[in-house]
CSV table of C-alpha atoms in Angstrom, one decimal:
chain,number,residue,atom,x,y,z
T,1,GLY,CA,-0.1,0.1,-0.2
T,2,LYS,CA,0.9,3.6,-0.4
T,3,TYR,CA,0.3,4.2,3.4
T,4,VAL,CA,2.0,3.2,6.6
T,5,LEU,CA,-0.6,3.1,9.2
T,6,PRO,CA,1.4,1.6,12.4
T,7,ALA,CA,-1.7,1.5,14.5
T,8,LEU,CA,-3.7,-0.2,12.0
T,9,GLU,CA,-3.1,-3.7,13.4
T,10,ASP,CA,-4.5,-2.8,17.0
T,11,GLU,CA,-7.3,-1.1,15.6
T,12,MET,CA,-8.3,-4.2,13.4
T,13,HIS,CA,-8.3,-6.3,16.3
T,14,SER,CA,-11.1,-3.9,18.1
T,15,MET,CA,-13.5,-4.7,15.2
T,16,HIS,CA,-16.1,-7.1,15.3
T,17,ARG,CA,-15.5,-10.4,13.3
T,18,GLY,CA,-18.0,-11.6,10.7
T,19,ARG,CA,-18.8,-8.1,9.1
T,20,SER,CA,-18.9,-7.8,5.4
T,21,PHE,CA,-16.7,-4.9,5.5
T,22,ILE,CA,-14.4,-2.5,7.4
T,23,PHE,CA,-14.0,1.1,6.3
T,24,GLN,CA,-12.1,4.0,7.0
T,25,SER,CA,-13.9,6.7,9.0
T,26,ASN,CA,-13.2,9.7,6.4
T,27,ALA,CA,-15.2,10.0,3.2
T,28,PHE,CA,-17.7,7.9,4.5
T,29,ASN,CA,-21.2,8.3,3.3
T,30,LEU,CA,-24.0,5.6,3.3
T,31,ASN,CA,-26.5,7.6,4.9
T,32,GLY,CA,-25.7,11.3,4.4
T,33,GLU,CA,-22.8,11.5,7.1
T,34,SER,CA,-20.7,13.4,4.7
T,35,PRO,CA,-22.8,16.0,3.1
T,36,TRP,CA,-19.8,17.3,0.9
T,37,MET,CA,-20.2,14.0,-0.8
T,38,GLY,CA,-23.6,14.4,-2.1
T,39,SER,CA,-26.5,11.8,-1.9
T,40,THR,CA,-24.7,9.1,-3.7
T,41,PRO,CA,-23.5,6.3,-0.9
T,42,GLY,CA,-19.9,5.8,-1.4
T,43,VAL,CA,-16.9,5.1,0.9
T,44,ASP,CA,-13.3,5.8,0.7
T,45,THR,CA,-11.2,2.9,-0.4
T,46,GLU,CA,-7.7,3.6,0.5
T,47,CYS,CA,-8.1,1.1,3.6
T,48,ILE,CA,-10.8,-1.3,3.5
T,49,GLY,CA,-11.3,-4.5,4.7
T,50,PHE,CA,-13.4,-7.5,3.6
T,51,ASN,CA,-14.8,-10.8,4.9
T,52,SER,CA,-12.8,-13.2,3.1
T,53,ARG,CA,-15.6,-15.9,3.4
T,54,CYS,CA,-18.0,-13.9,1.5
T,55,MET,CA,-15.3,-12.7,-1.3
T,56,GLY,CA,-17.1,-14.3,-4.1
T,57,THR,CA,-20.3,-13.2,-3.3
T,58,LEU,CA,-19.2,-9.6,-2.7
T,59,LEU,CA,-17.2,-9.4,-6.0
T,60,GLN,CA,-20.4,-10.7,-7.8
T,61,MET,CA,-22.5,-8.0,-6.2
T,62,LEU,CA,-19.8,-5.3,-7.2
T,63,LYS,CA,-19.7,-6.8,-10.7
T,64,GLY,CA,-23.6,-6.3,-11.3
T,65,ARG,CA,-23.7,-2.8,-10.3
T,66,PRO,CA,-24.1,0.2,-12.8
T,67,GLU,CA,-21.9,2.6,-10.6
T,68,HIS,CA,-18.4,3.7,-12.6
T,69,TYR,CA,-16.5,3.9,-9.4
T,70,LEU,CA,-15.3,1.3,-6.8
T,71,GLU,CA,-16.1,3.7,-4.1
T,72,THR,CA,-19.9,4.0,-5.2
T,73,LYS,CA,-20.3,0.4,-5.9
T,74,VAL,CA,-19.3,-0.5,-2.6
T,75,GLY,CA,-21.4,2.0,-0.9
T,76,ALA,CA,-24.5,1.0,-3.1
T,77,ILE,CA,-24.2,-2.6,-2.3
T,78,THR,CA,-23.4,-2.0,1.3
T,79,LYS,CA,-26.6,0.1,1.4
T,80,ALA,CA,-28.6,-1.7,-0.9
T,81,GLY,CA,-27.8,-5.3,0.6
T,82,ARG,CA,-27.9,-4.1,4.2
T,83,LEU,CA,-24.6,-5.6,4.5
T,84,SER,CA,-23.0,-5.4,7.9
T,85,TYR,CA,-19.7,-3.1,8.4
T,86,ASP,CA,-17.7,-1.6,11.0
T,87,ARG,CA,-15.6,2.0,10.9
T,88,LEU,CA,-12.0,2.4,11.9
T,89,PRO,CA,-11.4,5.4,14.1
T,90,GLU,CA,-9.5,8.2,12.6
T,91,ILE,CA,-6.0,6.9,12.2
T,92,GLU,CA,-3.1,9.2,12.4
T,93,ILE,CA,0.0,8.8,9.8
T,94,PRO,CA,2.9,9.6,12.1
T,95,ASP,CA,5.3,12.5,10.6
T,96,ILE,CA,8.3,9.7,10.2
T,97,PHE,CA,6.1,7.7,7.5
T,98,ARG,CA,5.2,10.8,5.8
T,99,ILE,CA,6.8,11.9,2.5
T,100,GLN,CA,6.2,14.6,-0.1
T,101,ARG,CA,3.9,13.6,-2.9
T,102,GLY,CA,4.5,14.1,-6.4
T,103,SER,CA,2.5,17.5,-6.6
T,104,GLY,CA,4.5,19.0,-3.9
T,105,ASP,CA,2.1,18.7,-0.9
């Protein structure tokens, strides 16, 4: 991955087992939690977990969706299929792991 999140492993242990997905907290909009994202359900996918026992089913559900982007496909199947999920808390990227992006920021 492109991020180093030293706290991720500990945070994953605090999640409920058996959920269909584990989502990051920012840019999360299944039920209007992030009004700036509009009315379309969606989730950021930089950090996403899924139940490996259901992977085939989840992939088939994603394949049949009309949305163009993975973020909105995942949001749509989660909301429409009433799939279970947990949200990770905000996880800080320590300064030691931050580098300047190609755009300079």
